PDB file of C-alpha atoms and ligand atoms in Angstrom:
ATOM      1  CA  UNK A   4      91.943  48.600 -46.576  1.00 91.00           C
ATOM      2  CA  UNK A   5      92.416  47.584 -42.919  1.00 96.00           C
ATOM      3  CA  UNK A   6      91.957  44.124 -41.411  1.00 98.00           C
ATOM      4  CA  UNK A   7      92.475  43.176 -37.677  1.00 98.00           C
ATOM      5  CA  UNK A   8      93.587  40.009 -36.555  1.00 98.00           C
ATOM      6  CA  UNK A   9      94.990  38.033 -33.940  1.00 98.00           C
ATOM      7  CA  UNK A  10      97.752  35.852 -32.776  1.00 98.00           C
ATOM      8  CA  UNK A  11      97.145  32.309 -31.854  1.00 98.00           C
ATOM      9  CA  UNK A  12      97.221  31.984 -28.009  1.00 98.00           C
ATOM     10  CA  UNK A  13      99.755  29.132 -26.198  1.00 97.00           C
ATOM     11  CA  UNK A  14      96.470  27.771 -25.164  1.00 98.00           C
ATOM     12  CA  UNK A  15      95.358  27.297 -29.022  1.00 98.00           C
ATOM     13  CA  UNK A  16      94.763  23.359 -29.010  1.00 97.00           C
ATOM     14  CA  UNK A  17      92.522  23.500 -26.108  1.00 97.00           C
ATOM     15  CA  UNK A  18      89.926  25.634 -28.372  1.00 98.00           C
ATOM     16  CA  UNK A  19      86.228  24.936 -28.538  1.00 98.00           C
ATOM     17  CA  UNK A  20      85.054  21.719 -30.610  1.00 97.00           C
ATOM     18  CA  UNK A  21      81.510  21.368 -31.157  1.00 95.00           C
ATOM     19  CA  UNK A  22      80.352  19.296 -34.308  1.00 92.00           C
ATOM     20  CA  UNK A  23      83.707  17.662 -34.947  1.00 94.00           C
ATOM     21  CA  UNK A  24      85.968  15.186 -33.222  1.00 95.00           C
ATOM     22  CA  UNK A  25      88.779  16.637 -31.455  1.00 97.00           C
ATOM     23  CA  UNK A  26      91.796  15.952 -33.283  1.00 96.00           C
ATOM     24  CA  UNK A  27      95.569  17.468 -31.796  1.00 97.00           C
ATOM     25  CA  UNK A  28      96.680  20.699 -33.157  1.00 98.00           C
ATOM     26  CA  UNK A  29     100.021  21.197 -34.270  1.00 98.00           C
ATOM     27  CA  UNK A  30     100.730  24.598 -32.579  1.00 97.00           C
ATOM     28  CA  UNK A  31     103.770  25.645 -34.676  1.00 98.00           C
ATOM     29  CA  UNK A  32     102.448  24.843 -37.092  1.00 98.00           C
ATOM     30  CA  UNK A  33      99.393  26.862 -36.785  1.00 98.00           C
ATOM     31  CA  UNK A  34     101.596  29.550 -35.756  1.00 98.00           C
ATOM     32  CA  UNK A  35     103.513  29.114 -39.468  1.00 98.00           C
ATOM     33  CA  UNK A  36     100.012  28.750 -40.868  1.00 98.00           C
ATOM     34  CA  UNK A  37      98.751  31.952 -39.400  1.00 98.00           C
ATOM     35  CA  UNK A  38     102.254  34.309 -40.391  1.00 98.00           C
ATOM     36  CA  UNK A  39     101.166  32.755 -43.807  1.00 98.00           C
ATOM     37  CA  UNK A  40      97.691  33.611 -43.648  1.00 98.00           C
ATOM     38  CA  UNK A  41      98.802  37.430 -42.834  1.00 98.00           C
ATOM     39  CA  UNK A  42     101.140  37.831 -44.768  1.00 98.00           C
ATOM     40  CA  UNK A  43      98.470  36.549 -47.936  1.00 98.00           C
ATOM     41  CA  UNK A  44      96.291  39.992 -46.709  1.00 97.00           C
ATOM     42  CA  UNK A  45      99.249  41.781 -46.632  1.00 97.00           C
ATOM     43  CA  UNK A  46     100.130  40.797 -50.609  1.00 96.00           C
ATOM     44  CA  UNK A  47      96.931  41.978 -51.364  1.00 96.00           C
ATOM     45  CA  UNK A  48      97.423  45.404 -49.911  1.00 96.00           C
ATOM     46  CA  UNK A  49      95.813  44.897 -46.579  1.00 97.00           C
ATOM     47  CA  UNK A  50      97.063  47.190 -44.094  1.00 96.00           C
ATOM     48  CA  UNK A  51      97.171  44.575 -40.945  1.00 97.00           C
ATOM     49  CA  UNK A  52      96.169  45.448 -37.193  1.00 97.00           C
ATOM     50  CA  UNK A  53      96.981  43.228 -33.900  1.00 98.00           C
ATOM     51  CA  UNK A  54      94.636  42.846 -31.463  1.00 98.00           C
ATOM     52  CA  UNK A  55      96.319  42.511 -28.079  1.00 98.00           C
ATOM     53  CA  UNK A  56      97.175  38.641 -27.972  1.00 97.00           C
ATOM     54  CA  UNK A  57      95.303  36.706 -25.379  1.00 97.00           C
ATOM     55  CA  UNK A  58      97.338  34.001 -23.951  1.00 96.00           C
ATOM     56  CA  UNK A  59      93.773  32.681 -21.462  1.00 97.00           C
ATOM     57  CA  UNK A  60      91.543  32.553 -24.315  1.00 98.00           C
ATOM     58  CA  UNK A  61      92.118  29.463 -26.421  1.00 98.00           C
ATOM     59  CA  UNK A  62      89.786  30.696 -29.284  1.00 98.00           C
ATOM     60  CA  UNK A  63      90.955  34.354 -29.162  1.00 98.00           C
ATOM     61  CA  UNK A  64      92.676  33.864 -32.674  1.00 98.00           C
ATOM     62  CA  UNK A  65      89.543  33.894 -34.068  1.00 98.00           C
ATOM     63  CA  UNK A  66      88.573  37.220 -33.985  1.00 98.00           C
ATOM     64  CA  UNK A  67      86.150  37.539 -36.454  1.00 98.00           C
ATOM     65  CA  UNK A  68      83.507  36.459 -33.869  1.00 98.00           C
ATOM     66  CA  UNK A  69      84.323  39.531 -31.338  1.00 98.00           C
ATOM     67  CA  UNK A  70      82.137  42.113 -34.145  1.00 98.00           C
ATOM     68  CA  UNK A  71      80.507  42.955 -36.665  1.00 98.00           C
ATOM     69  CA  UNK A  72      81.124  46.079 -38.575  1.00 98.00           C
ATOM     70  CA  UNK A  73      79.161  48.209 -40.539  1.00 97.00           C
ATOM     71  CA  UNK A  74      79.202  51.646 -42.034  1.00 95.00           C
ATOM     72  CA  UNK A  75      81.303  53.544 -39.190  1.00 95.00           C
ATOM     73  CA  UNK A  76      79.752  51.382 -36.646  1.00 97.00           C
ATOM     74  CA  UNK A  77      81.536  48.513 -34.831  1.00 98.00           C
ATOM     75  CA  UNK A  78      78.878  46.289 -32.950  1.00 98.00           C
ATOM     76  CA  UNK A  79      81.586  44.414 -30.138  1.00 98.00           C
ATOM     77  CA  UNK A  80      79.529  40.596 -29.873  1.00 98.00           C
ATOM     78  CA  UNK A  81      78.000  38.992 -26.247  1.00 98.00           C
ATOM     79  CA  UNK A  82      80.152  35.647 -27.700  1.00 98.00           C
ATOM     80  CA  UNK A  83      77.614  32.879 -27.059  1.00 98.00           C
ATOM     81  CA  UNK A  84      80.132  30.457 -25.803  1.00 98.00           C
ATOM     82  CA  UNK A  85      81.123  31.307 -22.044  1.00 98.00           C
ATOM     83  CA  UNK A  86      84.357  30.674 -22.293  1.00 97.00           C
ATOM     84  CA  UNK A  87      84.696  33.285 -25.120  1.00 98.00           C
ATOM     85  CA  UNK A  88      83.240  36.394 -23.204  1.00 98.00           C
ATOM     86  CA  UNK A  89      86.635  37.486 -21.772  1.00 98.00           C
ATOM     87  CA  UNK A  90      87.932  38.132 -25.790  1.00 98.00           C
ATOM     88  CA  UNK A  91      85.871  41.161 -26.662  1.00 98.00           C
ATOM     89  CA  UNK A  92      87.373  44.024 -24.382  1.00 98.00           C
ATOM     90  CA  UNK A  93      90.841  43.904 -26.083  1.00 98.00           C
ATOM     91  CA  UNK A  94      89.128  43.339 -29.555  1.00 98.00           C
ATOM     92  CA  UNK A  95      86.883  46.413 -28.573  1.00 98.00           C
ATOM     93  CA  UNK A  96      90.157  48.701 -27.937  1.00 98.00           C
ATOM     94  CA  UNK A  97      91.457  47.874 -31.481  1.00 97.00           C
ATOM     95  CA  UNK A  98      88.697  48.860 -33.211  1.00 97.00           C
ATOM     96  CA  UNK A  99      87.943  51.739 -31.476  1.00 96.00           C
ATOM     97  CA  UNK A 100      91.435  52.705 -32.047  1.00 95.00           C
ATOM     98  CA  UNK A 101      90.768  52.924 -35.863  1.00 95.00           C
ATOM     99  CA  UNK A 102      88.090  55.078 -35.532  1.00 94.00           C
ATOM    100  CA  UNK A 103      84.748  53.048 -35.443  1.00 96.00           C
ATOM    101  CA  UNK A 104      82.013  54.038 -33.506  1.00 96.00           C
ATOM    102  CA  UNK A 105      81.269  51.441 -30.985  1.00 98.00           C
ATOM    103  CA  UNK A 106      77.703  49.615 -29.409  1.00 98.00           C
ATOM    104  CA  UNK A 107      77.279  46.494 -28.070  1.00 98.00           C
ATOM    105  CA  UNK A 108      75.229  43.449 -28.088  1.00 98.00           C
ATOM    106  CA  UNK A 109      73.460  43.452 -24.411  1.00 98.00           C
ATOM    107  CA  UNK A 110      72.170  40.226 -22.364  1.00 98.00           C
ATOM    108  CA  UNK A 111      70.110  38.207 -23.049  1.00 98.00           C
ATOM    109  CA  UNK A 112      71.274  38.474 -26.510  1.00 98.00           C
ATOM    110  CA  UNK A 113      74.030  35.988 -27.942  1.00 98.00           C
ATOM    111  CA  UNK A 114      76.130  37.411 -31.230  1.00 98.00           C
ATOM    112  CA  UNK A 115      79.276  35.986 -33.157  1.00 98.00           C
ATOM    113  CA  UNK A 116      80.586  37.233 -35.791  1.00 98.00           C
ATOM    114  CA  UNK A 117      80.881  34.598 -37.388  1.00 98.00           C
ATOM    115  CA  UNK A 118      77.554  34.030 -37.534  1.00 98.00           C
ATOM    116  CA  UNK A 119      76.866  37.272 -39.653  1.00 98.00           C
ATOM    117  CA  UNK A 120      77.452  37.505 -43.563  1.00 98.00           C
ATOM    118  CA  UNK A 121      77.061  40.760 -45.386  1.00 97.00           C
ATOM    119  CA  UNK A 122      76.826  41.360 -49.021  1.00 95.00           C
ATOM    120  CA  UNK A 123      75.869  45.537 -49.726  1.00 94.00           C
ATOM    121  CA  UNK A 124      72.665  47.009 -47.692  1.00 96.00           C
ATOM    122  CA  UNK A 125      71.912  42.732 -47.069  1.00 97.00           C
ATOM    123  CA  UNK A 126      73.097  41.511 -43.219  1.00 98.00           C
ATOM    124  CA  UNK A 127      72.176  37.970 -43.049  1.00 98.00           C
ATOM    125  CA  UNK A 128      72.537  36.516 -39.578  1.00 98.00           C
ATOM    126  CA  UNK A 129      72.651  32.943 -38.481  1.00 98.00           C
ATOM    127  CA  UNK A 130      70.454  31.449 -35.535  1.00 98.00           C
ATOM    128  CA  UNK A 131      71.419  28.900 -33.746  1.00 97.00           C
ATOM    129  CA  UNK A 132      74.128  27.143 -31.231  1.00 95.00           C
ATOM    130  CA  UNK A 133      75.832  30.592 -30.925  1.00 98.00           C
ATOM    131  CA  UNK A 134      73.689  33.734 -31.706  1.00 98.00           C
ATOM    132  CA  UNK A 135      69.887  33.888 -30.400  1.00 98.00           C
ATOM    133  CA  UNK A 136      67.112  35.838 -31.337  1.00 98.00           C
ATOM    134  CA  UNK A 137      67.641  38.576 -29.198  1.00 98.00           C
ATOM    135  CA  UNK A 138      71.464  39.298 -30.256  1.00 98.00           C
ATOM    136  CA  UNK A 139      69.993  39.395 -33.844  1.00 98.00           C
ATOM    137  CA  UNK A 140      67.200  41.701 -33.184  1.00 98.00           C
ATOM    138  CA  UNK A 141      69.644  43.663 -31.072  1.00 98.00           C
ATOM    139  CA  UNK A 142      71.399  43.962 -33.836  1.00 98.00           C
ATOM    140  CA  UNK A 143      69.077  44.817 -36.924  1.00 98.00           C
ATOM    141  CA  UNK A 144      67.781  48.168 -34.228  1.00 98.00           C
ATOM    142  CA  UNK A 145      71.575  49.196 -34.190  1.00 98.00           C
ATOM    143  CA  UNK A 146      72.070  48.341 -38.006  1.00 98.00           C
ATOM    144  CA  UNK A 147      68.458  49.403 -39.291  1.00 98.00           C
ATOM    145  CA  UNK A 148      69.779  53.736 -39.092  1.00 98.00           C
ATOM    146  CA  UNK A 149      72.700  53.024 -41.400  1.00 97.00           C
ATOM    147  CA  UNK A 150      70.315  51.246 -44.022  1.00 97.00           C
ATOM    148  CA  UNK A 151      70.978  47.486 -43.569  1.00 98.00           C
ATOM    149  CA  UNK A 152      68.354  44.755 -43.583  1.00 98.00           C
ATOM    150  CA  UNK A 153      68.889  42.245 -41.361  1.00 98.00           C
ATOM    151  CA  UNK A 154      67.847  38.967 -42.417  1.00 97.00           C
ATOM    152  CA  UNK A 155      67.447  35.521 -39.654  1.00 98.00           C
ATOM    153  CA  UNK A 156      68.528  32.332 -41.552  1.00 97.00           C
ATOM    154  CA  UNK A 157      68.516  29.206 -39.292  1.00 97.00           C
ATOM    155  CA  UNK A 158      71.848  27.269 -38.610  1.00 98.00           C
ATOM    156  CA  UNK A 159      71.938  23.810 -36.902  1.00 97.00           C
ATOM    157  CA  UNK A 160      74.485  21.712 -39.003  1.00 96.00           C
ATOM    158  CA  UNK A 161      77.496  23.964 -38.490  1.00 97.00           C
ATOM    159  CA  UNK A 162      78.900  26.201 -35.928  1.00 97.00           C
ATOM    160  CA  UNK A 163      78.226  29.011 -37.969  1.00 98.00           C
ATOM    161  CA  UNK A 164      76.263  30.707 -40.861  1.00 98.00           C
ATOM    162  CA  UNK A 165      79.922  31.148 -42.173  1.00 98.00           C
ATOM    163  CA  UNK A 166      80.936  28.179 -41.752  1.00 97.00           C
ATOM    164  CA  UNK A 167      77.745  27.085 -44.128  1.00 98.00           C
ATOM    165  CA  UNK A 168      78.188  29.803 -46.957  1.00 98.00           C
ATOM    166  CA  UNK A 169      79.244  33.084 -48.040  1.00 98.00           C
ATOM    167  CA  UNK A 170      79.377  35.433 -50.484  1.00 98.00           C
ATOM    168  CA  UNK A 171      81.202  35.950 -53.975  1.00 98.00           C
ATOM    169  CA  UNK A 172      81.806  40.007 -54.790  1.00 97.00           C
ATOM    170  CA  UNK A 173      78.966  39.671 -57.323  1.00 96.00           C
ATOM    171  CA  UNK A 174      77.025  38.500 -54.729  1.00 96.00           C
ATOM    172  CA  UNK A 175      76.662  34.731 -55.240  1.00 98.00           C
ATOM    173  CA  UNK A 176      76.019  32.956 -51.939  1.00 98.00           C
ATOM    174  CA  UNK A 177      78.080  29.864 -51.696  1.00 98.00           C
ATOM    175  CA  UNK A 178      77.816  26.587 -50.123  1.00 98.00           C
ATOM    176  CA  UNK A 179      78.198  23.065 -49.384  1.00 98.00           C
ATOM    177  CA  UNK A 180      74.652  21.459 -49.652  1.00 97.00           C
ATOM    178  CA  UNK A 181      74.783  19.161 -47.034  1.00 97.00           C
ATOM    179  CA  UNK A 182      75.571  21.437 -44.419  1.00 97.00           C
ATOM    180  CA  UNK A 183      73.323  24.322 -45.544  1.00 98.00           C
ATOM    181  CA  UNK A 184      69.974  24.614 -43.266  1.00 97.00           C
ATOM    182  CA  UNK A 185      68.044  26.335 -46.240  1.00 95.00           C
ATOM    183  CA  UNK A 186      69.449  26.780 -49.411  1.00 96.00           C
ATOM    184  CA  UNK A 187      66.205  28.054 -50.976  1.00 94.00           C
ATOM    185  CA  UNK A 188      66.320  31.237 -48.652  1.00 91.00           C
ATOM    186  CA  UNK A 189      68.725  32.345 -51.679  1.00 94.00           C
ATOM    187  CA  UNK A 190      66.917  31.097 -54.848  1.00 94.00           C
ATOM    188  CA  UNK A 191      68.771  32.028 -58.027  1.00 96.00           C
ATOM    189  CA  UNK A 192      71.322  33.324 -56.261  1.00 96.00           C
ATOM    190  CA  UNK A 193      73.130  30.242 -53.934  1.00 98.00           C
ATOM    191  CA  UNK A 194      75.520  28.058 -55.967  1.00 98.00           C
ATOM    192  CA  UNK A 195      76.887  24.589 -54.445  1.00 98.00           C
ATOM    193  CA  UNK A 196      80.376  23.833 -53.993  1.00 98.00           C
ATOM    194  CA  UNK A 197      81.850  20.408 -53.630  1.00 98.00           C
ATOM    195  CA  UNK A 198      83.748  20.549 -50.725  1.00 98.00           C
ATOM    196  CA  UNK A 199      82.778  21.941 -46.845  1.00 97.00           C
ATOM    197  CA  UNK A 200      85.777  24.474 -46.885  1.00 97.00           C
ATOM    198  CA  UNK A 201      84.963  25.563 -50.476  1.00 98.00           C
ATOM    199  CA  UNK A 202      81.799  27.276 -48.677  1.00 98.00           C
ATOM    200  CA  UNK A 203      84.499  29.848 -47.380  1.00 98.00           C
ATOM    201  CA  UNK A 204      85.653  32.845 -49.022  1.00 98.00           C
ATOM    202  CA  UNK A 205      87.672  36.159 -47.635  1.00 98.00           C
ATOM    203  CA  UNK A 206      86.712  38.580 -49.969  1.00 97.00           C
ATOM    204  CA  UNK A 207      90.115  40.388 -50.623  1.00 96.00           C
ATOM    205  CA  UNK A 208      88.800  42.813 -53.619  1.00 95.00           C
ATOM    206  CA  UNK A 209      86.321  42.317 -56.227  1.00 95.00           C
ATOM    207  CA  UNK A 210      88.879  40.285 -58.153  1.00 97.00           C
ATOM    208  CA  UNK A 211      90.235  38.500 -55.942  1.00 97.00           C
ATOM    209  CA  UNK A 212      89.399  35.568 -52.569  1.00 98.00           C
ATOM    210  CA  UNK A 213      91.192  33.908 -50.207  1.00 98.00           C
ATOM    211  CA  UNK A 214      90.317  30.780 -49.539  1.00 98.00           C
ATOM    212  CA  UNK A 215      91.445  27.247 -47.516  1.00 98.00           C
ATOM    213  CA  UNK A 216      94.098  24.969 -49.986  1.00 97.00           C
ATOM    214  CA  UNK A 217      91.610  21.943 -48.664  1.00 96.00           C
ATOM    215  CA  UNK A 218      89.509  22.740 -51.570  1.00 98.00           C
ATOM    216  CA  UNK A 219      90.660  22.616 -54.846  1.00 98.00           C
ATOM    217  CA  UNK A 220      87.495  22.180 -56.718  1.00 98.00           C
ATOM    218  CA  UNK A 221      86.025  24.683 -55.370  1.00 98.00           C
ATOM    219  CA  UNK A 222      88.827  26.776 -55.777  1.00 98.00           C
ATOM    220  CA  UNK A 223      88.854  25.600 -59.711  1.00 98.00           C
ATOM    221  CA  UNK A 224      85.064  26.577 -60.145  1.00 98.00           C
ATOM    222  CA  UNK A 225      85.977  30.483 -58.767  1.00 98.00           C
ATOM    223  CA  UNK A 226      88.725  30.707 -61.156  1.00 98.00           C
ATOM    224  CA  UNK A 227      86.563  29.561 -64.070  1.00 98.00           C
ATOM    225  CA  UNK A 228      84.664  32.392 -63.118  1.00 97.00           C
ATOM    226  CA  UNK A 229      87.322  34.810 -63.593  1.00 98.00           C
ATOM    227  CA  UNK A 230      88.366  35.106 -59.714  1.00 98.00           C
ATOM    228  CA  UNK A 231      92.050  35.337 -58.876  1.00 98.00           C
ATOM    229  CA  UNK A 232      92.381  32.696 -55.561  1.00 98.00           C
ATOM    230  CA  UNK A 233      95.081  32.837 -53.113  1.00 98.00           C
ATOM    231  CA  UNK A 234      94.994  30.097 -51.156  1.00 98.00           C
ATOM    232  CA  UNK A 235      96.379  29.125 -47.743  1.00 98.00           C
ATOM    233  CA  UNK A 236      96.657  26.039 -45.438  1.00 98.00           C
ATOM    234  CA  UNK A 237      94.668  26.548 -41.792  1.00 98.00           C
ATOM    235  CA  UNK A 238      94.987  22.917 -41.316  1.00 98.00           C
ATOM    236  CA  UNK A 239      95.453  23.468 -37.441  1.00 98.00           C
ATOM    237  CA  UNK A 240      92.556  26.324 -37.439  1.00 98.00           C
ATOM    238  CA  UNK A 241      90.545  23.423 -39.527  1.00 97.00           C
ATOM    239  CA  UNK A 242      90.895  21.124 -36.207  1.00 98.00           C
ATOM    240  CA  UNK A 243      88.605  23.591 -33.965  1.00 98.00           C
ATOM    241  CA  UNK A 244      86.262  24.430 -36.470  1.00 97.00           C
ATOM    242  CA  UNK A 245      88.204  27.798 -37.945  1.00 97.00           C
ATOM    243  CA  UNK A 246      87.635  28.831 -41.235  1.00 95.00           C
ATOM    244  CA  UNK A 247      89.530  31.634 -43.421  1.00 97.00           C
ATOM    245  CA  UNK A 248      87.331  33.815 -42.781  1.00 97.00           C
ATOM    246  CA  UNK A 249      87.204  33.583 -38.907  1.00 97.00           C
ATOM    247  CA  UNK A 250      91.026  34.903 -39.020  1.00 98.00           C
ATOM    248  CA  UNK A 251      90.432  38.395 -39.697  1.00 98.00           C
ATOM    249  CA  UNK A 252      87.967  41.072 -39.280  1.00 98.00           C
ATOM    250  CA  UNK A 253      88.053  43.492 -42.845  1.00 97.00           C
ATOM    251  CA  UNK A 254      87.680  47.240 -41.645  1.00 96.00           C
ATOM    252  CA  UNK A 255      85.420  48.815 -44.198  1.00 71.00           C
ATOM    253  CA  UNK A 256      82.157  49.367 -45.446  1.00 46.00           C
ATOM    254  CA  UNK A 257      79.045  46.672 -46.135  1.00 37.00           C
ATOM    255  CA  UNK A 258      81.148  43.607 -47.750  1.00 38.00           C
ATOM    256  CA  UNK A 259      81.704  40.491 -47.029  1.00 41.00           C
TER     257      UNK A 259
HETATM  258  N1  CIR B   8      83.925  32.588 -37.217  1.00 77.80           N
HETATM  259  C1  CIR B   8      84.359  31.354 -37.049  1.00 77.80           C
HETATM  260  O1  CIR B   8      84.251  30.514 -37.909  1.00 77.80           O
HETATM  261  N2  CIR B   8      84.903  31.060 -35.875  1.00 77.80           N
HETATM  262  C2  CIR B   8      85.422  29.794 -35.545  1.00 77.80           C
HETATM  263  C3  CIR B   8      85.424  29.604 -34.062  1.00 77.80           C
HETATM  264  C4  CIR B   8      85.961  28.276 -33.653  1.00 77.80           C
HETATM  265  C5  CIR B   8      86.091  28.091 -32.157  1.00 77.80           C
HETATM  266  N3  CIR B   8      86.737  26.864 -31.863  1.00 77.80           N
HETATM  267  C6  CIR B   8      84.747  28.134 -31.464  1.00 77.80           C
HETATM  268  O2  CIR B   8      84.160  27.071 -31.277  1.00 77.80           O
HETATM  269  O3  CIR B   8      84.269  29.195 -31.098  1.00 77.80           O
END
């Protein structure tokens, strides 16, 4: 089990804000926040890879957003904010580095990674503010030969489809109602949560999630369900609309 990730740039407080107020980060403190976020992985036997730090691009510590991987296959994003564009190449290098084979997502098409939530053979991408319908056809062609479907699910409350659900291992999609475009487009299957950061889960193992510590019901409703939760505080990643999950980018097969 591999994971990439990425150290906060100097420039972190002057990251993106888009349905939020801007509120000062702390920027030691994210730094402690993100050593503690890394070394939670590493507890749980990740094996942990840098991506080349990028001290220009505020929002490079979120590094989920530069791909998506599947199978063998590393799709690098076309990051639909400008100002993100300049993260990918280094991001590209890493993963190549591990052995992934590599494609990318070609204008006119917009694709974060964020924005793209996979649980098996099931790719469920998010349309809206940051990934258009050409980055998502772009990418169900180059996911399509390796078996995944790739389904559109709008997103208009929230930066991105991550940051409005995601999955349990046993496949339970979970979410905070109010910011959810379409719960229905998961019958059975999508269970609320009570709080907007209880809608994120790092899937560690099938035992186990890391999650934010700024939701504690949440957090109490996956451990009634038998999960083992490690949780950490991303306050300062909280500020410009970062999530747990946007931290890292897990290096294996169809999960998560
Ligand atoms: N995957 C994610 O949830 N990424 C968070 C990106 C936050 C960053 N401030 C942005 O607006 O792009």
């Amino acid at each position: 089990m591999h994971a990439l990730v990425r150290r906060p740039s100097p420039r972190l407080a002057d990251g993106l804000v888009t349905h939020i107020e801007r509120s000062p980060v702390d920027i030691d403190l994210a730094h402690q926040q993100w050593e503690a976020y890394v070394a939670a992985m590493g507890a749980a036997g990740w094996i942990i890879h840098e991506v080349d730090q990028a001290d220009d691009c505020p929002d490079s510590v979120f590094v989920e957003d530069t791909m998506v991987v599947f199978a063998d296959l590393a799709v690098i994003s076309r990051p639909g904010a400008l100002e993100r564009r300049p993260e990918i190449g280094a991001a590209e290098d890493a993963v190549r580095a591990r052995g992934y084979r590599i494609a990318h997502i070609e204008a006119p098409g917009t694709l974060d990674g964020g924005d793209v939530l996979k649980h098996e053979n099931t790719v469920w991408v998010g349309e809206g503010g940051r990934t258009n319908a050409d980055g998502i056809a772009q990418l169900r062609a180059l996911l399509a030969p390796l078996g995944a479907e790739v389904v559109a699910v709008p997103v208009s409350k929230v930066l991105h489809l991550k940051s409005a659900v995601t999955a349990l291992p046993d496949g339970t999609v979970i979410g905070h109602e109010p910011l959810v475009d379409d719960p229905s487009m998961w019958g059975a299957r999508f269970l609320p949560v009570p709080e907007e950061s209880g809608s994120h889960v790092v899937v560690l193992d099938d035992d186990t999630l890391l999650m934010a510590a700024s939701a504690p019901l949440s957090r109490a409703m996956f451990e009634e369900r038998g999960y083992v939760v490690m949780a950490v505080d991303i306050s300062e990643f909280e500020k410009l609309e970062g999530c747990v999950t946007c931290l890292s980018v897990r290096l294996r097969a169809a999960q998560g």
